mmCIF file of C-alpha atoms in Angstrom:
data_model
loop_
_atom_site.group_PDB
_atom_site.id
_atom_site.type_symbol
_atom_site.label_atom_id
_atom_site.label_comp_id
_atom_site.label_asym_id
_atom_site.label_seq_id
_atom_site.Cartn_x
_atom_site.Cartn_y
_atom_site.Cartn_z
ATOM 1 C CA MET G 1338 18.377 56.640 -11.506
ATOM 2 C CA LEU G 1339 16.935 57.492 -8.074
ATOM 3 C CA PHE G 1340 19.623 58.207 -5.444
ATOM 4 C CA GLN G 1341 22.315 57.729 -8.093
ATOM 5 C CA ALA G 1342 24.728 60.059 -9.879
ATOM 6 C CA LEU G 1343 23.484 61.921 -12.943
ATOM 7 C CA PRO G 1344 24.081 59.477 -15.840
ATOM 8 C CA ASN G 1345 23.884 62.112 -18.594
ATOM 9 C CA ASP G 1346 24.782 65.683 -17.667
ATOM 10 C CA ARG G 1347 23.095 67.021 -20.815
ATOM 11 C CA ALA G 1348 19.719 65.383 -20.210
ATOM 12 C CA VAL G 1349 16.785 67.623 -19.281
ATOM 13 C CA LEU G 1350 15.183 66.591 -15.964
ATOM 14 C CA PRO G 1351 15.961 62.863 -16.373
ATOM 15 C CA LEU G 1352 15.080 61.923 -12.782
ATOM 16 C CA LEU G 1353 11.702 63.651 -12.947
ATOM 17 C CA LEU G 1354 10.874 61.924 -16.230
ATOM 18 C CA TYR G 1355 11.978 58.593 -14.736
ATOM 19 C CA ILE G 1356 9.519 59.033 -11.847
ATOM 20 C CA GLN G 1357 6.758 60.129 -14.221
ATOM 21 C CA GLU G 1358 7.407 57.092 -16.409
ATOM 22 C CA ARG G 1359 7.046 54.722 -13.450
ATOM 23 C CA LEU G 1360 3.697 56.308 -12.575
ATOM 24 C CA GLY G 1361 2.451 56.296 -16.167
ATOM 25 C CA LEU G 1362 2.673 60.014 -16.924
ATOM 26 C CA TRP G 1363 5.616 59.946 -19.327
ATOM 27 C CA GLY G 1364 6.181 57.865 -22.437
ATOM 28 C CA GLU G 1365 3.468 56.732 -24.824
ATOM 29 C CA SER G 1366 3.926 53.046 -23.976
ATOM 30 C CA TYR G 1367 3.576 53.651 -20.210
ATOM 31 C CA ARG G 1368 0.588 55.992 -20.048
ATOM 32 C CA ALA G 1369 -1.959 53.191 -19.587
ATOM 33 C CA ARG G 1370 -0.441 52.505 -16.160
ATOM 34 C CA PHE G 1371 -1.949 55.634 -14.713
ATOM 35 C CA LEU G 1372 -5.468 54.611 -15.737
ATOM 36 C CA PHE G 1373 -5.079 51.438 -13.673
ATOM 37 C CA VAL G 1374 -3.957 53.600 -10.742
ATOM 38 C CA VAL G 1375 -7.081 55.773 -11.063
ATOM 39 C CA VAL G 1376 -9.313 52.681 -11.135
ATOM 40 C CA ALA G 1377 -7.518 51.323 -8.053
ATOM 41 C CA PHE G 1378 -8.032 54.680 -6.303
ATOM 42 C CA SER G 1379 -11.758 54.547 -7.034
ATOM 43 C CA ILE G 1380 -12.075 50.985 -5.704
ATOM 44 C CA THR G 1381 -9.921 51.337 -2.584
ATOM 45 C CA VAL G 1382 -10.744 54.897 -1.491
ATOM 46 C CA CYS G 1383 -13.667 56.588 -3.263
ATOM 47 C CA ILE G 1384 -16.300 53.846 -3.068
ATOM 48 C CA PRO G 1385 -15.513 52.851 0.552
ATOM 49 C CA LYS G 1386 -15.579 56.464 1.753
ATOM 50 C CA PHE G 1387 -18.923 57.211 0.108
ATOM 51 C CA THR G 1388 -20.466 54.028 1.523
ATOM 52 C CA THR G 1389 -19.164 54.477 5.076
ATOM 53 C CA THR G 1390 -21.586 55.365 7.874
ATOM 54 C CA TYR G 1391 -19.896 57.899 10.137
ATOM 55 C CA THR G 1392 -20.747 57.753 13.831
ATOM 56 C CA ASN G 1393 -19.331 61.114 14.923
ATOM 57 C CA LEU G 1394 -18.256 64.478 13.552
ATOM 58 C CA GLU G 1395 -14.542 63.920 14.161
ATOM 59 C CA THR G 1396 -14.480 60.755 12.053
ATOM 60 C CA PHE G 1397 -16.488 62.411 9.280
ATOM 61 C CA ILE G 1398 -14.212 65.473 9.072
ATOM 62 C CA CYS G 1399 -11.100 63.281 9.108
ATOM 63 C CA SER G 1400 -12.484 61.061 6.344
ATOM 64 C CA MET G 1401 -13.511 64.001 4.162
ATOM 65 C CA ALA G 1402 -10.106 65.651 4.619
ATOM 66 C CA GLU G 1403 -8.446 62.427 3.461
ATOM 67 C CA LEU G 1404 -10.810 62.104 0.504
ATOM 68 C CA VAL G 1405 -10.298 65.679 -0.701
ATOM 69 C CA PHE G 1406 -6.527 65.372 -0.219
ATOM 70 C CA ILE G 1407 -6.244 62.177 -2.266
ATOM 71 C CA GLY G 1408 -8.788 63.464 -4.784
ATOM 72 C CA ASN G 1409 -6.569 66.504 -5.292
ATOM 73 C CA VAL G 1410 -3.555 64.214 -5.781
ATOM 74 C CA PHE G 1411 -5.100 62.033 -8.465
ATOM 75 C CA GLY G 1412 -7.203 64.807 -9.974
ATOM 76 C CA GLY G 1413 -4.078 66.921 -10.454
ATOM 77 C CA ALA G 1414 -2.135 63.961 -11.816
ATOM 78 C CA MET G 1415 -4.959 63.221 -14.253
ATOM 79 C CA LEU G 1416 -4.818 66.823 -15.496
ATOM 80 C CA LEU G 1417 -1.062 66.432 -16.027
ATOM 81 C CA TRP G 1418 -1.842 63.189 -17.849
ATOM 82 C CA THR G 1419 -4.296 64.972 -20.173
ATOM 83 C CA GLU G 1420 -1.798 67.798 -20.821
ATOM 84 C CA TYR G 1421 0.928 65.327 -21.739
ATOM 85 C CA ASP G 1422 1.428 66.746 -25.260
ATOM 86 C CA ALA G 1423 2.100 70.274 -23.993
ATOM 87 C CA PHE G 1424 4.549 69.059 -21.350
ATOM 88 C CA ARG G 1425 6.289 66.743 -23.822
ATOM 89 C CA GLN G 1426 6.708 69.648 -26.256
ATOM 90 C CA PHE G 1427 8.091 71.764 -23.405
ATOM 91 C CA ILE G 1428 10.743 69.123 -22.633
ATOM 92 C CA GLU G 1429 11.618 68.768 -26.325
ATOM 93 C CA GLN G 1430 11.895 72.545 -26.814
ATOM 94 C CA VAL G 1431 14.067 72.917 -23.706
ATOM 95 C CA ASN G 1432 16.248 70.045 -24.873
ATOM 96 C CA SER G 1433 16.708 71.714 -28.256
ATOM 97 C CA LEU G 1434 17.457 75.095 -26.676
ATOM 98 C CA THR G 1435 20.061 73.734 -24.257
ATOM 99 C CA LYS G 1436 21.826 72.016 -27.161
ATOM 100 C CA HIS G 1437 22.078 75.466 -28.738
ATOM 101 C CA PHE G 1438 23.702 76.808 -25.550
ATOM 102 C CA TYR G 1439 26.306 74.030 -25.537
ATOM 103 C CA ARG G 1440 28.052 75.755 -28.470
ATOM 104 C CA GLU G 1441 29.317 78.497 -26.121
ATOM 105 C CA ASP G 1442 31.631 77.426 -23.292
ATOM 106 C CA PRO G 1443 30.437 79.821 -20.540
ATOM 107 C CA LEU G 1444 26.783 78.987 -21.227
ATOM 108 C CA LYS G 1445 27.561 75.291 -21.550
ATOM 109 C CA GLU G 1446 29.129 75.199 -18.093
ATOM 110 C CA HIS G 1447 26.187 77.115 -16.655
ATOM 111 C CA VAL G 1448 23.653 74.613 -18.034
ATOM 112 C CA LEU G 1449 25.692 71.564 -16.997
ATOM 113 C CA GLN G 1450 26.106 72.885 -13.453
ATOM 114 C CA PHE G 1451 22.380 73.554 -13.290
ATOM 115 C CA ASN G 1452 21.619 69.978 -14.413
ATOM 116 C CA TYR G 1453 23.830 68.610 -11.636
ATOM 117 C CA LEU G 1454 22.264 70.990 -9.122
ATOM 118 C CA ILE G 1455 18.655 70.137 -9.921
ATOM 119 C CA HIS G 1456 19.444 66.398 -9.963
ATOM 120 C CA ARG G 1457 21.104 66.616 -6.549
ATOM 121 C CA TYR G 1458 18.273 68.586 -4.967
ATOM 122 C CA THR G 1459 15.649 66.297 -6.506
ATOM 123 C CA ASN G 1460 17.370 63.311 -4.911
ATOM 124 C CA ARG G 1461 17.553 65.112 -1.569
ATOM 125 C CA TYR G 1462 13.870 65.940 -1.733
ATOM 126 C CA CYS G 1463 13.006 62.319 -2.573
ATOM 127 C CA PHE G 1464 15.088 61.070 0.349
ATOM 128 C CA SER G 1465 13.431 63.510 2.754
ATOM 129 C CA VAL G 1466 9.885 62.674 1.730
ATOM 130 C CA MET G 1467 10.679 58.952 1.792
ATOM 131 C CA ILE G 1468 11.105 59.280 5.564
ATOM 132 C CA LEU G 1469 7.630 60.835 5.844
ATOM 133 C CA ILE G 1470 6.170 58.157 3.577
ATOM 134 C CA MET G 1471 7.675 55.324 5.615
ATOM 135 C CA PHE G 1472 6.328 56.808 8.851
ATOM 136 C CA TYR G 1473 2.874 57.313 7.328
ATOM 137 C CA LEU G 1474 2.749 53.723 6.056
ATOM 138 C CA ALA G 1475 4.437 51.929 8.951
ATOM 139 C CA ALA G 1476 3.143 53.742 12.046
ATOM 140 C CA PRO G 1477 -0.504 52.544 11.852
ATOM 141 C CA VAL G 1478 0.581 48.961 11.110
ATOM 142 C CA ILE G 1479 3.115 48.797 13.946
ATOM 143 C CA THR G 1480 0.782 50.340 16.527
ATOM 144 C CA SER G 1481 -2.078 48.069 15.441
ATOM 145 C CA PHE G 1482 -0.057 44.887 15.858
ATOM 146 C CA VAL G 1483 1.220 46.138 19.212
ATOM 147 C CA VAL G 1484 -2.399 46.705 20.270
ATOM 148 C CA TYR G 1485 -3.354 43.234 19.073
ATOM 149 C CA PHE G 1486 -0.583 41.392 20.896
ATOM 150 C CA GLN G 1487 -1.159 43.420 24.067
ATOM 151 C CA SER G 1488 -4.848 42.526 23.924
ATOM 152 C CA LEU G 1489 -3.990 38.901 23.233
ATOM 153 C CA TRP G 1490 -1.647 38.757 26.211
ATOM 154 C CA LYS G 1491 -4.143 40.344 28.608
ATOM 155 C CA SER G 1492 -7.007 38.171 27.379
ATOM 156 C CA TYR G 1493 -4.891 35.054 27.772
ATOM 157 C CA HIS G 1494 -4.276 35.725 31.448
ATOM 158 C CA LEU G 1495 -7.826 36.860 32.192
ATOM 159 C CA ALA G 1496 -9.332 33.774 30.557
ATOM 160 C CA ASN G 1497 -6.870 31.303 32.126
ATOM 161 C CA GLY G 1498 -5.369 30.285 28.818
ATOM 162 C CA THR G 1499 -8.558 30.432 26.743
ATOM 163 C CA VAL G 1500 -8.557 33.367 24.321
ATOM 164 C CA ARG G 1501 -10.191 34.437 21.100
ATOM 165 C CA THR G 1502 -7.313 34.452 18.657
ATOM 166 C CA TRP G 1503 -8.413 36.867 15.962
ATOM 167 C CA ASP G 1504 -10.634 39.522 17.528
ATOM 168 C CA ILE G 1505 -10.145 42.345 20.011
ATOM 169 C CA SER G 1506 -13.159 44.097 21.428
ATOM 170 C CA HIS G 1507 -12.062 46.899 23.739
ATOM 171 C CA ARG G 1508 -9.582 48.647 21.388
ATOM 172 C CA GLN G 1509 -9.386 49.356 17.666
ATOM 173 C CA PHE G 1510 -6.616 49.151 15.097
ATOM 174 C CA SER G 1511 -5.124 52.268 13.501
ATOM 175 C CA LEU G 1512 -6.271 52.794 9.909
ATOM 176 C CA HIS G 1513 -4.503 54.610 7.088
ATOM 177 C CA MET G 1514 -7.891 55.774 5.804
ATOM 178 C CA GLU G 1515 -10.877 56.493 8.048
ATOM 179 C CA GLN G 1516 -13.424 54.330 6.196
ATOM 180 C CA SER G 1517 -15.201 50.993 6.050
ATOM 181 C CA PHE G 1518 -13.903 48.459 3.546
ATOM 182 C CA TYR G 1519 -16.399 46.164 1.824
ATOM 183 C CA GLY G 1520 -17.774 44.569 4.982
ATOM 184 C CA LEU G 1521 -14.433 43.740 6.601
ATOM 185 C CA GLN G 1522 -14.174 44.063 10.378
ATOM 186 C CA HIS G 1523 -10.747 45.591 9.914
ATOM 187 C CA ARG G 1524 -10.909 47.695 13.068
ATOM 188 C CA THR G 1525 -11.018 44.711 15.425
ATOM 189 C CA ASN G 1526 -10.220 41.539 13.454
ATOM 190 C CA ILE G 1527 -6.529 40.921 12.783
ATOM 191 C CA LEU G 1528 -7.133 38.756 9.704
ATOM 192 C CA HIS G 1529 -9.416 41.368 8.158
ATOM 193 C CA TYR G 1530 -6.960 44.090 9.117
ATOM 194 C CA THR G 1531 -4.089 42.215 7.446
ATOM 195 C CA LEU G 1532 -6.138 41.885 4.259
ATOM 196 C CA TYR G 1533 -7.017 45.584 4.458
ATOM 197 C CA ILE G 1534 -3.413 46.791 4.803
ATOM 198 C CA ALA G 1535 -2.313 44.425 2.012
ATOM 199 C CA VAL G 1536 -4.566 46.480 -0.281
ATOM 200 C CA ILE G 1537 -4.381 49.975 1.190
ATOM 201 C CA VAL G 1538 -0.626 50.260 1.891
ATOM 202 C CA PRO G 1539 0.408 49.884 -1.802
ATOM 203 C CA MET G 1540 -2.349 52.347 -2.729
ATOM 204 C CA MET G 1541 -1.101 54.881 -0.184
ATOM 205 C CA PHE G 1542 2.478 54.415 -1.394
ATOM 206 C CA VAL G 1543 1.433 55.168 -4.980
ATOM 207 C CA THR G 1544 -0.552 58.168 -3.706
ATOM 208 C CA ALA G 1545 2.502 59.510 -1.868
ATOM 209 C CA CYS G 1546 4.719 59.051 -4.934
ATOM 210 C CA THR G 1547 2.125 60.787 -7.099
ATOM 211 C CA VAL G 1548 1.755 63.868 -4.902
ATOM 212 C CA HIS G 1549 5.508 64.382 -4.667
ATOM 213 C CA MET G 1550 5.854 63.777 -8.401
ATOM 214 C CA LYS G 1551 3.462 66.709 -8.859
ATOM 215 C CA VAL G 1552 5.595 68.876 -6.578
ATOM 216 C CA LEU G 1553 8.778 67.953 -8.461
ATOM 217 C CA THR G 1554 7.151 68.418 -11.876
ATOM 218 C CA ILE G 1555 6.059 71.972 -11.145
ATOM 219 C CA ALA G 1556 9.152 73.026 -9.192
ATOM 220 C CA SER G 1557 11.736 71.505 -11.566
ATOM 221 C CA SER G 1558 10.131 72.637 -14.808
ATOM 222 C CA VAL G 1559 9.509 76.200 -13.589
ATOM 223 C CA ARG G 1560 13.053 76.330 -12.230
ATOM 224 C CA TYR G 1561 14.346 75.248 -15.641
ATOM 225 C CA ALA G 1562 12.346 77.999 -17.339
ATOM 226 C CA GLU G 1563 13.855 80.485 -14.896
ATOM 227 C CA MET G 1564 17.330 79.235 -15.790
ATOM 228 C CA LEU G 1565 16.650 79.791 -19.505
ATOM 229 C CA LEU G 1566 15.651 83.401 -18.846
ATOM 230 C CA HIS G 1567 18.788 83.829 -16.753
ATOM 231 C CA ILE G 1568 20.939 82.644 -19.660
ATOM 232 C CA VAL G 1569 19.254 85.158 -21.960
ATOM 233 C CA MET G 1570 20.097 87.838 -19.385
ATOM 234 C CA LEU G 1571 23.733 86.686 -19.336
ATOM 235 C CA LYS G 1572 23.879 86.999 -23.106
ATOM 236 C CA VAL G 1573 22.383 90.501 -22.931
ATOM 237 C CA ASP G 1574 24.871 91.547 -20.235
ATOM 238 C CA SER G 1575 27.792 90.418 -22.398
ATOM 239 C CA LEU G 1576 26.418 92.051 -25.556
ATOM 240 C CA PRO G 1577 28.511 95.300 -25.444
ATOM 241 C CA LYS G 1578 31.688 93.190 -25.154
ATOM 242 C CA GLN G 1579 30.993 91.169 -28.282
ATOM 243 C CA LYS G 1580 32.933 91.891 -31.472
ATOM 244 C CA SER G 1581 30.143 90.703 -33.775
ATOM 245 C CA ILE G 1582 27.410 92.494 -31.874
ATOM 246 C CA ARG G 1583 24.820 92.218 -34.639
ATOM 247 C CA GLU G 1584 25.172 88.444 -34.922
ATOM 248 C CA GLU G 1585 25.010 88.086 -31.151
ATOM 249 C CA LEU G 1586 21.940 90.311 -30.957
ATOM 250 C CA HIS G 1587 20.251 88.241 -33.659
ATOM 251 C CA ASP G 1588 20.952 85.133 -31.581
ATOM 252 C CA ILE G 1589 19.603 86.811 -28.427
ATOM 253 C CA ILE G 1590 16.341 87.659 -30.190
ATOM 254 C CA LYS G 1591 15.930 84.069 -31.388
ATOM 255 C CA VAL G 1592 16.864 82.533 -28.024
ATOM 256 C CA HIS G 1593 14.560 84.881 -26.129
ATOM 257 C CA GLN G 1594 11.619 84.029 -28.363
ATOM 258 C CA ARG G 1595 12.313 80.312 -28.043
ATOM 259 C CA THR G 1596 12.482 80.696 -24.265
ATOM 260 C CA LEU G 1597 9.129 82.479 -24.227
ATOM 261 C CA ASP G 1598 7.695 79.673 -26.373
ATOM 262 C CA CYS G 1599 8.960 77.123 -23.830
ATOM 263 C CA ILE G 1600 7.359 79.055 -20.992
ATOM 264 C CA ALA G 1601 4.074 79.284 -22.910
ATOM 265 C CA LEU G 1602 4.036 75.486 -23.312
ATOM 266 C CA LEU G 1603 4.790 75.042 -19.621
ATOM 267 C CA VAL G 1604 2.024 77.450 -18.623
ATOM 268 C CA LYS G 1605 -0.418 75.537 -20.842
ATOM 269 C CA ALA G 1606 0.582 72.229 -19.234
ATOM 270 C CA LEU G 1607 0.321 73.498 -15.648
ATOM 271 C CA ARG G 1608 -2.735 75.771 -15.798
ATOM 272 C CA PRO G 1609 -5.392 73.114 -15.034
ATOM 273 C CA VAL G 1610 -3.489 71.348 -12.248
ATOM 274 C CA LEU G 1611 -2.620 74.636 -10.520
ATOM 275 C CA LEU G 1612 -6.241 75.786 -10.632
ATOM 276 C CA LEU G 1613 -7.397 72.528 -9.054
ATOM 277 C CA GLN G 1614 -4.601 72.747 -6.498
ATOM 278 C CA LEU G 1615 -5.526 76.250 -5.353
ATOM 279 C CA VAL G 1616 -9.239 75.435 -5.084
ATOM 280 C CA PHE G 1617 -8.748 72.199 -3.153
ATOM 281 C CA CYS G 1618 -5.999 73.579 -0.937
ATOM 282 C CA VAL G 1619 -8.307 75.970 0.907
ATOM 283 C CA LEU G 1620 -10.830 73.186 1.536
ATOM 284 C CA ILE G 1621 -8.149 70.724 2.706
ATOM 285 C CA TRP G 1622 -6.561 73.261 5.054
ATOM 286 C CA CYS G 1623 -9.946 74.088 6.596
ATOM 287 C CA LEU G 1624 -10.941 70.445 7.112
ATOM 288 C CA MET G 1625 -7.593 69.478 8.610
ATOM 289 C CA MET G 1626 -7.489 72.467 10.963
ATOM 290 C CA LEU G 1627 -11.010 71.555 12.082
ATOM 291 C CA TYR G 1628 -9.832 68.013 12.773
ATOM 292 C CA PHE G 1629 -6.872 69.269 14.813
ATOM 293 C CA THR G 1630 -9.283 71.412 16.835
ATOM 294 C CA ILE G 1631 -11.901 68.791 17.716
ATOM 295 C CA THR G 1632 -9.780 65.639 18.073
ATOM 296 C CA ASP G 1633 -9.026 64.310 21.544
ATOM 297 C CA GLY G 1634 -5.311 64.029 22.250
ATOM 298 C CA LEU G 1635 -2.410 62.797 20.159
ATOM 299 C CA SER G 1636 -2.609 59.598 18.122
ATOM 300 C CA VAL G 1637 -1.145 57.970 15.038
ATOM 301 C CA LYS G 1638 -4.076 59.351 13.048
ATOM 302 C CA PHE G 1639 -3.320 62.856 14.352
ATOM 303 C CA PHE G 1640 0.303 62.624 13.175
ATOM 304 C CA ASN G 1641 -0.675 61.151 9.804
ATOM 305 C CA ILE G 1642 -3.153 63.968 9.201
ATOM 306 C CA GLY G 1643 -0.347 66.315 10.241
ATOM 307 C CA ILE G 1644 1.860 64.798 7.539
ATOM 308 C CA MET G 1645 -0.912 65.363 4.986
ATOM 309 C CA PHE G 1646 -1.221 68.961 6.175
ATOM 310 C CA LEU G 1647 2.522 69.474 5.718
ATOM 311 C CA VAL G 1648 2.453 67.903 2.246
ATOM 312 C CA ILE G 1649 -0.482 69.993 0.982
ATOM 313 C CA THR G 1650 1.263 73.105 2.318
ATOM 314 C CA ILE G 1651 4.477 72.204 0.475
ATOM 315 C CA GLU G 1652 2.470 71.352 -2.628
ATOM 316 C CA THR G 1653 0.816 74.790 -2.580
ATOM 317 C CA PHE G 1654 3.819 76.820 -1.464
ATOM 318 C CA SER G 1655 6.152 75.322 -4.093
ATOM 319 C CA PRO G 1656 4.473 76.675 -7.274
ATOM 320 C CA CYS G 1657 3.913 80.044 -5.590
ATOM 321 C CA TYR G 1658 7.583 80.310 -4.635
ATOM 322 C CA PHE G 1659 8.992 79.193 -7.980
ATOM 323 C CA GLY G 1660 6.376 81.177 -9.883
ATOM 324 C CA THR G 1661 7.592 84.291 -8.055
ATOM 325 C CA ARG G 1662 11.191 83.441 -8.968
ATOM 326 C CA LEU G 1663 10.242 83.058 -12.631
ATOM 327 C CA SER G 1664 8.425 86.408 -12.709
ATOM 328 C CA THR G 1665 11.310 88.108 -10.884
ATOM 329 C CA GLN G 1666 13.804 86.709 -13.382
ATOM 330 C CA ALA G 1667 11.711 88.076 -16.252
ATOM 331 C CA VAL G 1668 11.763 91.526 -14.624
ATOM 332 C CA GLU G 1669 15.532 91.312 -14.144
ATOM 333 C CA LEU G 1670 15.914 90.444 -17.833
ATOM 334 C CA SER G 1671 13.913 93.541 -18.759
ATOM 335 C CA GLU G 1672 16.133 95.679 -16.526
ATOM 336 C CA SER G 1673 19.236 94.102 -18.041
ATOM 337 C CA VAL G 1674 18.091 94.930 -21.577
ATOM 338 C CA TYR G 1675 17.334 98.505 -20.574
ATOM 339 C CA ALA G 1676 20.733 98.897 -18.857
ATOM 340 C CA CYS G 1677 22.892 97.414 -21.618
ATOM 341 C CA GLY G 1678 23.770 100.840 -23.033
ATOM 342 C CA TRP G 1679 21.529 100.617 -26.083
ATOM 343 C CA PRO G 1680 21.107 104.456 -26.542
ATOM 344 C CA ALA G 1681 24.799 104.660 -27.530
ATOM 345 C CA MET G 1682 24.566 101.846 -30.094
ATOM 346 C CA ASP G 1683 23.860 102.084 -33.809
ATOM 347 C CA ARG G 1684 20.316 102.751 -34.923
ATOM 348 C CA ASP G 1685 19.646 99.274 -36.345
ATOM 349 C CA ILE G 1686 20.898 97.686 -33.109
ATOM 350 C CA GLN G 1687 18.668 100.008 -31.086
ATOM 351 C CA GLN G 1688 15.638 98.905 -33.084
ATOM 352 C CA ARG G 1689 16.388 95.229 -32.461
ATOM 353 C CA LEU G 1690 16.937 95.831 -28.758
ATOM 354 C CA ARG G 1691 13.635 97.683 -28.594
ATOM 355 C CA MET G 1692 12.033 94.513 -29.953
ATOM 356 C CA VAL G 1693 13.517 92.510 -27.084
ATOM 357 C CA LEU G 1694 12.593 95.242 -24.610
ATOM 358 C CA HIS G 1695 9.017 95.252 -25.897
ATOM 359 C CA ARG G 1696 8.749 91.479 -25.377
ATOM 360 C CA THR G 1697 10.042 91.768 -21.829
ATOM 361 C CA GLN G 1698 7.247 94.184 -20.913
ATOM 362 C CA SER G 1699 4.659 91.390 -20.975
ATOM 363 C CA PRO G 1700 4.311 89.697 -17.560
ATOM 364 C CA VAL G 1701 5.845 86.234 -17.352
ATOM 365 C CA GLY G 1702 4.792 83.600 -14.834
ATOM 366 C CA ILE G 1703 2.786 80.451 -14.261
ATOM 367 C CA GLN G 1704 -0.977 80.724 -14.008
ATOM 368 C CA ALA G 1705 -3.874 78.949 -12.319
ATOM 369 C CA GLY G 1706 -6.331 78.508 -15.163
ATOM 370 C CA LYS G 1707 -6.516 81.832 -16.957
ATOM 371 C CA PHE G 1708 -7.406 83.802 -13.860
ATOM 372 C CA CYS G 1709 -4.276 84.768 -11.970
ATOM 373 C CA PHE G 1710 -0.534 84.386 -11.679
ATOM 374 C CA VAL G 1711 0.673 81.948 -9.050
ATOM 375 C CA ASP G 1712 3.086 83.769 -6.746
ATOM 376 C CA MET G 1713 3.830 84.420 -3.077
ATOM 377 C CA GLU G 1714 1.244 87.187 -2.897
ATOM 378 C CA LEU G 1715 -1.423 84.685 -3.937
ATOM 379 C CA PHE G 1716 -0.142 82.193 -1.356
ATOM 380 C CA GLN G 1717 -0.505 84.787 1.394
ATOM 381 C CA LYS G 1718 -4.069 85.541 0.282
ATOM 382 C CA MET G 1719 -4.910 81.830 0.319
ATOM 383 C CA VAL G 1720 -3.539 81.388 3.834
ATOM 384 C CA ASN G 1721 -5.606 84.339 5.071
ATOM 385 C CA LYS G 1722 -8.740 83.121 3.304
ATOM 386 C CA SER G 1723 -8.295 79.575 4.631
ATOM 387 C CA TYR G 1724 -7.934 80.818 8.186
ATOM 388 C CA SER G 1725 -11.024 83.008 7.826
ATOM 389 C CA CYS G 1726 -13.054 80.058 6.508
ATOM 390 C CA PHE G 1727 -11.742 77.880 9.337
ATOM 391 C CA ILE G 1728 -12.862 80.404 11.969
ATOM 392 C CA VAL G 1729 -16.353 80.560 10.423
ATOM 393 C CA LEU G 1730 -16.666 76.754 10.294
ATOM 394 C CA LYS G 1731 -15.332 76.355 13.818
ATOM 395 C CA ASP G 1732 -17.883 78.819 15.186
ATOM 396 C CA ALA G 1733 -20.662 77.079 13.256
ATOM 397 C CA LEU G 1734 -19.927 73.672 14.828
#
């Protein structure tokens, strides 16, 4: 499915559901997988970080930034896991609604082209982030083994052929997570380090897949909801040209209501994860900017934290951008209904169009909890607030 052609052009978000299934967030028989992932996260990241003794401020800030970042990843995924019923109903309702559109050739082609488009861009996104994931996973391992063999070579010559095989003393290995690990000397002992990366690399790979699954879930599903509203607008625009205008208007009313029901299910599924995302994002941005400020020079850790910073920015920007698109499409639908020439139509048709127009007056968009709509204006406020908090923390240190 991944990096392959779309197998079924009528399927709703098949690639996204495939990724969710592999992570244990889709399909009743697969959902237990995610609980094992959460347990593994607790054992490999949470417990070690809370039991680590930090020797300096830079290490502490780096470790806390990593912890909050990964906590946001699995906390958000757990909220998606708990809202599985709402998201499943959303997919089922969208599937049913698109089948209804397949009865009309122009709408059918529009939906099929959209399915191809979203599948292609999902694959492109996965390919792009795979490059970041491979760098994040491989760079610390490669640099650590280079450090080890360099140290081994120098020690061999200095000791006239007698050398400690497993330990290095004057340099340390690069770690994926800034933490101790159950008594292992994984910063200086190559055997301990090998055992450490054998555990932490798979965990970091699952973490990376999970965070980008969240991005794709929100972006793809909101984009699909936007497409449904666009189809309703197309039907409204073609209404004056229809011969059986009353039948078409009746269908528009039904389709519009079903689309709003789909959006309501999506909002219900995404509310908790978006609220957590917005709260944690400010904290993560502040911690990472502090780390960039106080760290000495460039290193593998610096670049890996930079990758995390980029990912959390994408993860926050994405729902704001697509939430704005959804709200804009709802406004355009309202304008389309108003501009369809309804004052010149028969009285009964006017009354039905007023019903549609009344529904379009309610704001449409995705929400963080029940507090606010997630849009680009909110993103700008969060950036400003994060920078203000960063300045305060920087001055306090």
